Short mmCIF file of C-alpha atoms and ligand atoms in Angstrom, two decimals:
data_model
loop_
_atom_site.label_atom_id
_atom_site.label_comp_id
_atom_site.label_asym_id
_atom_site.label_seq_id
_atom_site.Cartn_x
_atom_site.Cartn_y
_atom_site.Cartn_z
CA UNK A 1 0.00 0.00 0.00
CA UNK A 2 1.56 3.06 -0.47
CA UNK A 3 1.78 6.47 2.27
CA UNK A 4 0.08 8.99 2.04
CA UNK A 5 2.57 10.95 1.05
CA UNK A 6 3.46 9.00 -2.25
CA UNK A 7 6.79 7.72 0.19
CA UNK A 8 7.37 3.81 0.49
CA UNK A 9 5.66 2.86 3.62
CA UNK A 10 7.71 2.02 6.38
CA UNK A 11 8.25 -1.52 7.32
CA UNK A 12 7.95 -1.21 11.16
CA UNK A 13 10.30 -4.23 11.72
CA UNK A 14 12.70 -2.45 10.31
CA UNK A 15 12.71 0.33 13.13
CA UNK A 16 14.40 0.27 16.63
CA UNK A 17 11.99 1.30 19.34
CA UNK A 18 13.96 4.82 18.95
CA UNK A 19 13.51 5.21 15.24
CA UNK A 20 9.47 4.19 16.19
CA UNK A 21 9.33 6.73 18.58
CA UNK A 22 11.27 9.27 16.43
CA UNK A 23 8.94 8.20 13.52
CA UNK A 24 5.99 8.89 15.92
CA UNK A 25 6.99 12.40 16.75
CA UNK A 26 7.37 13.32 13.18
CA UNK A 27 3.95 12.22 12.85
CA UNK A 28 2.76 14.21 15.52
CA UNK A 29 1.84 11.85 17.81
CA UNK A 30 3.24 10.77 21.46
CA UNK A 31 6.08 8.43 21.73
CA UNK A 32 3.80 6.89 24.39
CA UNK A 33 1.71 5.38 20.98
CA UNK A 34 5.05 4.16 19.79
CA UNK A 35 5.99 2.38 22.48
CA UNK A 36 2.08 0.92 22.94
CA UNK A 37 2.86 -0.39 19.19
CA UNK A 38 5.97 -1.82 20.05
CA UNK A 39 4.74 -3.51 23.22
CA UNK A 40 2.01 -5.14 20.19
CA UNK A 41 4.69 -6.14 17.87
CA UNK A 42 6.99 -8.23 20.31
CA UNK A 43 5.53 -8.66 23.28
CA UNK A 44 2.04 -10.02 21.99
CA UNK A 45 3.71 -10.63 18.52
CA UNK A 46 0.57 -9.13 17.04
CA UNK A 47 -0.10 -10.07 13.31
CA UNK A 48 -2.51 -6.77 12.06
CA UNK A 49 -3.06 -3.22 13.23
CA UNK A 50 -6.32 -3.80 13.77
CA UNK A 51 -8.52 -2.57 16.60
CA UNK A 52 -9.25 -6.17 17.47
CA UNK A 53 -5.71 -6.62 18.05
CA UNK A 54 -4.29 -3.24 18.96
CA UNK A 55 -7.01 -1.63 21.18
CA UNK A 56 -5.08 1.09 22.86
CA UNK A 57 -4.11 2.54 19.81
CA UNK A 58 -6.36 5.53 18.99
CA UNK A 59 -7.95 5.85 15.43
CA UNK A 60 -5.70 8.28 14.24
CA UNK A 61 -2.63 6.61 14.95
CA UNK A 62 -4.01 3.26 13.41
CA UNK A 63 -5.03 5.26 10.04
CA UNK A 64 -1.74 6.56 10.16
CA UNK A 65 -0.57 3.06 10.14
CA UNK A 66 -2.54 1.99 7.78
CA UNK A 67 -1.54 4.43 4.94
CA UNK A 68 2.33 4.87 5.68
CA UNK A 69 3.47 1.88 7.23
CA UNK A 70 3.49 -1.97 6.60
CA UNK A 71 4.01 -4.98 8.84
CA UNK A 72 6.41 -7.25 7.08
CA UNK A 73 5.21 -10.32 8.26
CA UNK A 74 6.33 -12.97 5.85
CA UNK A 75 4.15 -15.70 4.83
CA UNK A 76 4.17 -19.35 5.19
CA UNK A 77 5.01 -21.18 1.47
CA UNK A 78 5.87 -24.48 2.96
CA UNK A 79 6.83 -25.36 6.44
CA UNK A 80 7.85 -28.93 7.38
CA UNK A 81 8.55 -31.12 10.03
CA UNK A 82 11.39 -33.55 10.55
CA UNK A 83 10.29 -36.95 11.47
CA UNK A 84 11.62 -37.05 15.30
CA UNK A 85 9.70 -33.71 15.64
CA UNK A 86 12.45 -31.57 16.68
CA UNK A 87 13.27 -29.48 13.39
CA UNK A 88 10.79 -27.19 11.83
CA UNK A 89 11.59 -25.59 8.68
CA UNK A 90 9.89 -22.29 7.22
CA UNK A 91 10.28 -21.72 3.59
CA UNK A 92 9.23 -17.48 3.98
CA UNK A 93 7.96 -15.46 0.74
CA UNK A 94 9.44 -11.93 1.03
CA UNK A 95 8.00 -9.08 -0.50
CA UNK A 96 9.45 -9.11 -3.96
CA UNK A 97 8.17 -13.09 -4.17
CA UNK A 98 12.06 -14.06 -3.22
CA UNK A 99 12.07 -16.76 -0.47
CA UNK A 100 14.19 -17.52 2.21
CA UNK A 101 14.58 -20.25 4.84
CA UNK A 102 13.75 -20.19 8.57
CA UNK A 103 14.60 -23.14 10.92
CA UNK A 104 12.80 -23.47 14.17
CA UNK A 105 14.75 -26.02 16.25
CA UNK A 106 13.88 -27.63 19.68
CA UNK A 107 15.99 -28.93 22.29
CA UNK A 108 15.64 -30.07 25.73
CA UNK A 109 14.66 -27.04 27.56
CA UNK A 110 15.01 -24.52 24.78
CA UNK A 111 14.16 -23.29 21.53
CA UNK A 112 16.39 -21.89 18.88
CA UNK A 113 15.28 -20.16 15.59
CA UNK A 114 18.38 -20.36 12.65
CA UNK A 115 17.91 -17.16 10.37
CA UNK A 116 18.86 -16.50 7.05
CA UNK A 117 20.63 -13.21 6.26
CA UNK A 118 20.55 -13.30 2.44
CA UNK A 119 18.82 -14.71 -0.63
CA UNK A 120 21.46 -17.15 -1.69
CA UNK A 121 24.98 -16.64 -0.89
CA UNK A 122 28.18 -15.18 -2.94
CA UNK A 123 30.93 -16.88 -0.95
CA UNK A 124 30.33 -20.42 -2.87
CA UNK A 125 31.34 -22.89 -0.46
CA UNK A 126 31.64 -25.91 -2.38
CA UNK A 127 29.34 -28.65 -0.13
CA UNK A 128 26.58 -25.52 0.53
CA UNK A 129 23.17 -25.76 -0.62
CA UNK A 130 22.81 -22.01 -0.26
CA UNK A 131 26.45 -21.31 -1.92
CA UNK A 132 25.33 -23.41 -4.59
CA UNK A 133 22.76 -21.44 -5.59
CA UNK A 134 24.22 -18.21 -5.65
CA UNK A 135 23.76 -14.88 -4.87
CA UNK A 136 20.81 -12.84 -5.46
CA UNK A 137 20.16 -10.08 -2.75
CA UNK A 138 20.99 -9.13 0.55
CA UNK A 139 17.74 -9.37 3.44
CA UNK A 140 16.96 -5.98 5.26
CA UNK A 141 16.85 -5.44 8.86
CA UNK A 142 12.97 -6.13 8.90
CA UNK A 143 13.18 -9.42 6.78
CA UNK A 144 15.64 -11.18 9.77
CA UNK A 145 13.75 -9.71 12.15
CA UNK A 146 10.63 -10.71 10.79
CA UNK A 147 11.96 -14.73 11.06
CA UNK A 148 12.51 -14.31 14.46
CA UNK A 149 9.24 -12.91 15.34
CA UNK A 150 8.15 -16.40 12.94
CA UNK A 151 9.74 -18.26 15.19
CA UNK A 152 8.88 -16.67 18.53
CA UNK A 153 4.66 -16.58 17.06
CA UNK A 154 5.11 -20.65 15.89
CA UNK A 155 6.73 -21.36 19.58
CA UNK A 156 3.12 -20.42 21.03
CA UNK A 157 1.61 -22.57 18.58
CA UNK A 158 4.10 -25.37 19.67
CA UNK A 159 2.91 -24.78 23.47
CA UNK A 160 -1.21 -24.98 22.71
CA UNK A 161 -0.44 -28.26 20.37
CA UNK A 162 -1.81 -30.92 22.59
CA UNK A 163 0.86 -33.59 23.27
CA UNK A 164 3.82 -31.47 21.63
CA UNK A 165 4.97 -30.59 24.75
CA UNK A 166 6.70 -33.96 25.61
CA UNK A 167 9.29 -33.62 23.57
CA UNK A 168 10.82 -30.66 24.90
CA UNK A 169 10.05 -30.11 28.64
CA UNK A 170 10.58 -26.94 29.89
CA UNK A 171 10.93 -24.95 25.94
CA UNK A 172 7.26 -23.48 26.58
CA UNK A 173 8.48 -19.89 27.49
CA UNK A 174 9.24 -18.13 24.40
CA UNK A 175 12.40 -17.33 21.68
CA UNK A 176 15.76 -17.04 23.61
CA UNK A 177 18.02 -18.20 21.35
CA UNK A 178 19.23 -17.22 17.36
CA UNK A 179 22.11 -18.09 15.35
CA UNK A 180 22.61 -16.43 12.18
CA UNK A 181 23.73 -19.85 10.30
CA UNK A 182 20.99 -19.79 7.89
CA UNK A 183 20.85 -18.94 4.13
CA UNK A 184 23.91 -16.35 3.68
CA UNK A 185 27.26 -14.46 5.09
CA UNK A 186 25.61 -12.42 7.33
CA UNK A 187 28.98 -10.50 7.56
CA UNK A 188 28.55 -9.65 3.76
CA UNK A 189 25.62 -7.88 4.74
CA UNK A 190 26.71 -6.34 7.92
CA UNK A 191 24.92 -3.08 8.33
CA UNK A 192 21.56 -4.87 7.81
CA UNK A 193 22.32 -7.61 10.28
CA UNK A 194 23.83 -5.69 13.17
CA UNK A 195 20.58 -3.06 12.79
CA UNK A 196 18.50 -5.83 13.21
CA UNK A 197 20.06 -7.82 16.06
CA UNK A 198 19.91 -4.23 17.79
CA UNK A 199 15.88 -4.89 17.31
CA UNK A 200 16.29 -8.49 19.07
CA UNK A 201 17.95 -7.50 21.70
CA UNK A 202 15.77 -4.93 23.19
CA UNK A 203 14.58 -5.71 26.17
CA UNK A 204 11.62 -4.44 26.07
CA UNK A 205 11.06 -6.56 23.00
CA UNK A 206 12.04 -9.50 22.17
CA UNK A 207 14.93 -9.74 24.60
CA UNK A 208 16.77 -11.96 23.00
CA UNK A 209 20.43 -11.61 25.37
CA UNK A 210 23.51 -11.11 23.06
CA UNK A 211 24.91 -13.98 25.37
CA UNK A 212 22.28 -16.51 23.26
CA UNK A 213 22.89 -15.05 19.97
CA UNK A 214 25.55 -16.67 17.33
CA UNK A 215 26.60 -15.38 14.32
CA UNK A 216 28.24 -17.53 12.05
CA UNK A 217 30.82 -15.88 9.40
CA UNK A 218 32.62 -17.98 6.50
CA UNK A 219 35.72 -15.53 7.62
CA UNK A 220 35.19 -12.23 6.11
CA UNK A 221 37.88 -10.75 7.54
CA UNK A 222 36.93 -6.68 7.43
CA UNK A 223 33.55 -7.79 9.28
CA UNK A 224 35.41 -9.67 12.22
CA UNK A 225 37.60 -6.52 12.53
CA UNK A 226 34.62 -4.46 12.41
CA UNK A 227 33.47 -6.70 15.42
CA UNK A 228 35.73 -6.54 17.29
CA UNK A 229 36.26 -2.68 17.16
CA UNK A 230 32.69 -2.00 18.09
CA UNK A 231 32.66 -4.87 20.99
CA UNK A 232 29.73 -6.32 19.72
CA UNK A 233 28.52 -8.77 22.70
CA UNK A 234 27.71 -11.74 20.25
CA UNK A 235 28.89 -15.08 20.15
CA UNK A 236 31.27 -15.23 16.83
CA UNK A 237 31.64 -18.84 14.91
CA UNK A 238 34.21 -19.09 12.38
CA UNK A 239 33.99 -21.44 9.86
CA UNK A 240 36.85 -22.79 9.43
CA UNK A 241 37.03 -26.73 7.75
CA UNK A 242 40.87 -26.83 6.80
CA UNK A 243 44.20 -25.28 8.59
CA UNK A 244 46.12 -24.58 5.14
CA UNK A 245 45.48 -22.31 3.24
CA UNK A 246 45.45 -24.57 -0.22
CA UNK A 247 43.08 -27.30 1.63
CA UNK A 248 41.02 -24.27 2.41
CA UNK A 249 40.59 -22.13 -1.37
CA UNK A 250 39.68 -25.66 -2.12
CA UNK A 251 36.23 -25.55 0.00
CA UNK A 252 36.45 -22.19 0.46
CA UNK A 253 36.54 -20.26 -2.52
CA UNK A 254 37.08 -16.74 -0.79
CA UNK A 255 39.99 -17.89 0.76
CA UNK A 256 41.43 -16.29 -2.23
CA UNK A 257 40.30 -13.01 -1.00
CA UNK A 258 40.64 -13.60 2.45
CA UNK A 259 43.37 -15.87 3.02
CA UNK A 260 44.06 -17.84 5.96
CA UNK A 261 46.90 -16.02 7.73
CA UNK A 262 44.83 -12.87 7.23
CA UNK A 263 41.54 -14.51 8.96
CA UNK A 264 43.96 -16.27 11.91
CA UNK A 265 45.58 -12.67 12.98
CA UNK A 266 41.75 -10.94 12.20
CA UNK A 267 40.33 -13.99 14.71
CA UNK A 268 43.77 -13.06 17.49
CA UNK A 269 42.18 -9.34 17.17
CA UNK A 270 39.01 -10.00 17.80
CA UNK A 271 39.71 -12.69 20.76
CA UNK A 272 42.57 -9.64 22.01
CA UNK A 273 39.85 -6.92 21.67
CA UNK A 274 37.02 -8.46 23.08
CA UNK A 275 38.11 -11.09 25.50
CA UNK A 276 36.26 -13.23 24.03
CA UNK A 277 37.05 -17.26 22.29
CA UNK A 278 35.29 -17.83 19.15
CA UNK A 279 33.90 -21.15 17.76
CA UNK A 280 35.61 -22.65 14.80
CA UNK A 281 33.29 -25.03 12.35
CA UNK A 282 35.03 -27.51 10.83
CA UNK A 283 32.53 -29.71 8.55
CA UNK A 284 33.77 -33.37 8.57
CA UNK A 285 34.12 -34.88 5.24
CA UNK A 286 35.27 -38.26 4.74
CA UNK A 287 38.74 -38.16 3.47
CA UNK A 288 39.29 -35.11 2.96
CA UNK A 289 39.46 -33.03 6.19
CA UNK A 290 38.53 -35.84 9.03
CA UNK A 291 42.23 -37.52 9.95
CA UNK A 292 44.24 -37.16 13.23
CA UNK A 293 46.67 -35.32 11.52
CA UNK A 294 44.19 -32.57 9.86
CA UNK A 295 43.09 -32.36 13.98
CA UNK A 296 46.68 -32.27 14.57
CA UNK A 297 46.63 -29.12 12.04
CA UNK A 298 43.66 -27.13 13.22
CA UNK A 299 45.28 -27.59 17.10
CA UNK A 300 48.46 -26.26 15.63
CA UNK A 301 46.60 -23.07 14.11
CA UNK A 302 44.65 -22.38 17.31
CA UNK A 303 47.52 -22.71 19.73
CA UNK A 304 46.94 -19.78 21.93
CA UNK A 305 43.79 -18.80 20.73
CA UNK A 306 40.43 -18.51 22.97
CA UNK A 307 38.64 -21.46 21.05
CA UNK A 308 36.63 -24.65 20.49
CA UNK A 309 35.81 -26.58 17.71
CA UNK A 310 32.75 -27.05 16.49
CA UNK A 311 32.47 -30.63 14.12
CA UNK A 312 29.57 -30.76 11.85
CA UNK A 313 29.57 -33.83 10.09
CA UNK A 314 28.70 -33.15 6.79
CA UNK A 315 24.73 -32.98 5.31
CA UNK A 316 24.36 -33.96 2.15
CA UNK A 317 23.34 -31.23 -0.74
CA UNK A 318 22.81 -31.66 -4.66
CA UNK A 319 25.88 -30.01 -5.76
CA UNK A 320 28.44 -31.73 -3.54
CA UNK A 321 29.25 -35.51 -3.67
CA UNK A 322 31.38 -35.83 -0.37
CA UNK A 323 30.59 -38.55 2.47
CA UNK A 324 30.22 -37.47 5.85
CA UNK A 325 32.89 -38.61 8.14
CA UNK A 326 31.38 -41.59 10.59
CA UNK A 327 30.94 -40.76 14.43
CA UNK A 328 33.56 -42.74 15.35
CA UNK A 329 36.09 -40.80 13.15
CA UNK A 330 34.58 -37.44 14.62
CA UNK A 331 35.30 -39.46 17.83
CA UNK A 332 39.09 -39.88 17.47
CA UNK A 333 39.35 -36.37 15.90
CA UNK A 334 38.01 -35.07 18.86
CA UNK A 335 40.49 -36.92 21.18
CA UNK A 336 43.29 -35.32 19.02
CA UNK A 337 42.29 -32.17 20.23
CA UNK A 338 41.48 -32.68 23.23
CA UNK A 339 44.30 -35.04 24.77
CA UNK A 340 46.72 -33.40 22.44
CA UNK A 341 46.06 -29.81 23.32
CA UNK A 342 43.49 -29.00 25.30
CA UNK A 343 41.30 -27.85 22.55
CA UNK A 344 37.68 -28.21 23.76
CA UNK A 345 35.40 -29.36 21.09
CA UNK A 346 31.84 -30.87 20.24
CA UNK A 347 30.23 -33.21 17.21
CA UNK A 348 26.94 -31.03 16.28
CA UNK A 349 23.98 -33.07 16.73
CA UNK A 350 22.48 -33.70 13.29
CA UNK A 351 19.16 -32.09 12.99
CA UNK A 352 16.40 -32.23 10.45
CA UNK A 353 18.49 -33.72 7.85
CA UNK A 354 15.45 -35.90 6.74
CA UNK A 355 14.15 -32.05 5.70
CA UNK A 356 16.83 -30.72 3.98
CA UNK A 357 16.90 -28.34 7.56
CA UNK A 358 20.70 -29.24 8.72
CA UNK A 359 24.13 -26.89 8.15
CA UNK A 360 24.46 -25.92 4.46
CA UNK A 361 20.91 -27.66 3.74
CA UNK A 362 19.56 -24.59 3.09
CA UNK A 363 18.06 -23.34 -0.73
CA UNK A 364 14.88 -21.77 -1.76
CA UNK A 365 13.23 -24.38 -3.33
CA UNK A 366 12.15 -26.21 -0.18
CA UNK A 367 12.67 -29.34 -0.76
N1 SAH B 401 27.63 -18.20 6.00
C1 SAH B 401 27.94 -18.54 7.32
C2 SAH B 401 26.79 -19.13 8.09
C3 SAH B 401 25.90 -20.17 7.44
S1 SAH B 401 26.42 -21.78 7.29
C4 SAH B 401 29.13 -19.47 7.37
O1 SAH B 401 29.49 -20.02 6.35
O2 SAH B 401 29.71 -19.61 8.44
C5 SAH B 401 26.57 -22.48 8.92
C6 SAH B 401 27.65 -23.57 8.99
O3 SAH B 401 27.30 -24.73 8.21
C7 SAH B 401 29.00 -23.10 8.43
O4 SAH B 401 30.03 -23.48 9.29
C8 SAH B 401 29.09 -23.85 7.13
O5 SAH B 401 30.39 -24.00 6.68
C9 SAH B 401 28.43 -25.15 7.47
N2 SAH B 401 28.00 -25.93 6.31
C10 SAH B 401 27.70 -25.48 5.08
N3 SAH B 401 27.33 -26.52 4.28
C11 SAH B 401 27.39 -27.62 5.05
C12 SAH B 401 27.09 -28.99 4.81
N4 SAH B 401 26.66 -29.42 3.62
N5 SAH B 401 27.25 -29.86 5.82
C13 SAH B 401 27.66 -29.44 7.05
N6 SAH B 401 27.94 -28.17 7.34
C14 SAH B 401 27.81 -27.25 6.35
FE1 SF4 B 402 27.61 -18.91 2.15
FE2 SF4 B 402 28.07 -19.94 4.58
FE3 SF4 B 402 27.10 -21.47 2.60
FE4 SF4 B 402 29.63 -20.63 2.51
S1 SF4 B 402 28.71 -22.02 4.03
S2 SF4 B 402 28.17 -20.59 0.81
S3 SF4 B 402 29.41 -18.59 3.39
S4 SF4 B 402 26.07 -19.74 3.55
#
C-alpha cells in the first residue's frame, strides 16, 4: 500500500523502538503510541493493526498506520517437520516473491530459531546448498527480524499443540536463542544484520540476550575486525574446515580473497579486543578433512587462541558428492584435540536432515 505521502511505507520491523518513537513524533503523535505499538509487535507478537488486536491505539494513529506503514510479516510457502519432531523448517515469501529459509529447532529445555541473512549466498562454499545457488540479494533489517518474530509466534503454537509438549520439557516460554547460520554471510551484509540484532535485543522486546545469539561468518575478515572494534557482545563462529590455506581455497573459494593467515591474525584481534574465544566449524568430510593429523593441524593453528571446535559432520546437498565422516572418526578427531592440546570441542547433533533443515541444507526451493 503506499503512504500517504506518495513515500514507500515504512516496514515497522525495520525500526528500533527509537527510530518508532522518532517516527511517531514526526507524525505528531506521542512516543507513548510508539511504544504501545511496540509492546504489540513483540511482546504479543501481534499479526494486524487492527482494533481487534491493537485496542489502545487511537484511530488516528491506526489510520496513520494503515496508509504509511506496513508490517512485514512474511508468509508461510511451505513449512515442514522432521520426522523425530524436533526441526521445523519455514520456507518465507518476502515481498518481492524471493524466499528464504527459517529453521525453528527444539531442544531439551530450549528453543532456537536459525535465520537466514541473504537470498542465496556469494561466498560459494563448495558442499553448501545455499552457496550453490548463488547470490541474489541481501535481506533488510525487517526481513531477519521478521523470522525471528516467525519463530517466537510458531513457539506459542508449539505450546497450545496438545501432546507437543513432551518432547521438549521446559521450551514453553518463548524465543531465547538465534544463530545467524541460515541462508547467507551475514557478515557480507553487515549493516543490515547488526541493525537488526539491535531490534532483538531490546529488552523491552524480544529480549533476545547477546549472550544466546551466534553469528556464524565464512571468515570475512573486514567484518570480524569491524566486530571486534565496536565490541559487539555476540557469540562469533568461524567457519573454518581446513588449517592450510590450499586445503582451504579448495572448500572455500574466498579464501582467495581472504586468506588464511589474514583470517587467523583478524580472529587473534578479535579474541585480544574483546576477551572473548570464538567457535571454529570444521565440517567433517570423509577423506578429505577428518584424519588425526588434519586435527593435529587445526590444534596447531589455534595454539593460543580462545577457542573450540565445532564438528559438523557433513549434510548432504545436490551439488556436492562428499561422504560425511562416521561418528567414530569425529570421535578420534576429537580426542586429538582434546588429549593433544586441550582444545575443547563438540560433534553437532544432526538435525532435520530428513528435511533438507541441517548446516548448508539450506536453498529456496524447499525441498
Ligand atoms: N555463512 C555462514 C553461516 C551459514 S552456514 C558461514 O558459512 O559460516 C553455517 C555452517 O554450516 C557453516 O560453518 C558452514 O560451513 C556449514 N556448512 C555449510 N554446508 C554444510 C554442509 N553441507 N554440511 C555441514 N555443514 C555445512
Ligand atoms: Fe555462504 Fe556460509 Fe554457505 Fe559458505 S557455508 S556458501 S558462506 S552460507
Amino acid at each position: 500500500m503506499p503512504a500517504a505521502n506518495g513515500a514507500t511505507p515504512a516496514n515497522l520491523y525495520d525500526l528500533t523502538r527509537g527510530e518508532l518513537q522518532a517516527l511517531f513524533v514526526t507524525w505528531g503523535f506521542s512516543p507513548v503510541h510508539a511504544t504501545r505499538l511496540w509492546n504489540y509487535l513483540y511482546l504479543e507478537l501481534a499479526a494486524t493493526f487492527s482494533a481487534e488486536v491493537m485496542p489502545d491505539l487511537p484511530e488516528k494513529v491506526r489510520a496513520r498506520l494503515h496508509a504509511a506503514a506496513t508490517l512485514g510479516i512474511l508468509p508461510v510457502a511451505l513449512a515442514t517437520e522432521s520426522r523425530d519432531g524436533f526441526t521445523r523448517k519455514y520456507l518465507l515469501t518476502l515481498g518481492d516473491a524471493e524466499r528464504v529459509e527459517t529453521v525453528l529447532m527444539r531442544f531439551t529445555g530450549r528453543v532456537t530459531a536459525c535465520i537466514s541473512s541473504q537470498v542465496g549466498c556469494a561466498m560459494g562454499c563448495v558442499f553448501c546448498a545455499t552457496g550453490q545457488m548463488g547470490y541474489t540479494r541481501d535481506l533488510t533489517p525487517g526481513e531477519i527480524v521478521a523470522q525471528a518474530v516467525h519463530v517466537a509466534r510458531a513457539i506459542r503454537t508449539l505450546d497450545s499443540a496438545k501432546g507437543q509438549d513432551r518432547l521438549t520439557p521446559g521450551h514453553k516460554d518463548r524465543l531465547r536463542n538465534i544463530v545467524l547460520m541460515g541462508m547467507g554471510e551475514p557478515l557480507h551484509n553487515y549493516d543490515a544484520v547488526m541493525h537488526a540484532i539491535d531490534i532483538l535485543r531490546d529488552s523491552s522486546g524480544l529480549a533476545i540476550a547477546a549472550e544466546r545469539i551466534t553469528l556464524s561468518t565464512v571468515g570475512v575478515v573486514p567484518g570480524i575486525l569491524r566486530l571486534a572494534q565496536e565490541q559487539r557482545p555476540l557469540h562469533l563462529a568461524v567457519s573454518l574446515h581446513a588449517a592450510t590455506q590450499a586445503e582451504r581455497a579448495t572448500l572455500v573459494p574466498v579464501a582467495k580473497k581472504w586468506p588464511l593467515d589474514e583470517l587467523m591474525a583478524a580472529c587473534r584481534t578479535y579474541s585480544e579486543t574483546t576477551g572473548r574465544k570464538i567457535f571454529y566449524e570444521w565440517t567433517l568430510i570423509e577423506g578429505k578433512n577428518d584424519t588425526p593429523d588434519h586435527a593435529r593441524a587445526v590444534g596447531a593453528l589455534l595454539r593460543g587462541l580462545p577457542a573450540q571446535v565445532n564438528l559438523i559432520p557433513l549434510n548432504p546437498t545436490s551439488g556436492y558428492g562428499g561422504t560425511p565422516t562416521a561418528l567414530e572418526a569425529a570421535k578420534r578427531f576429537q580426542g586429538v584435540l582434546a588429549h593433544e592440546f586441550k582444545l575443547p570441542s563438540t560433534v553437532r547433533q544432526r538435525r532435520g536432515i530428513d528435511i533438507a533443515a541441517g548446516c548448508g541444507q539450506l536453498a529456496t526451493t524447499g525441498a
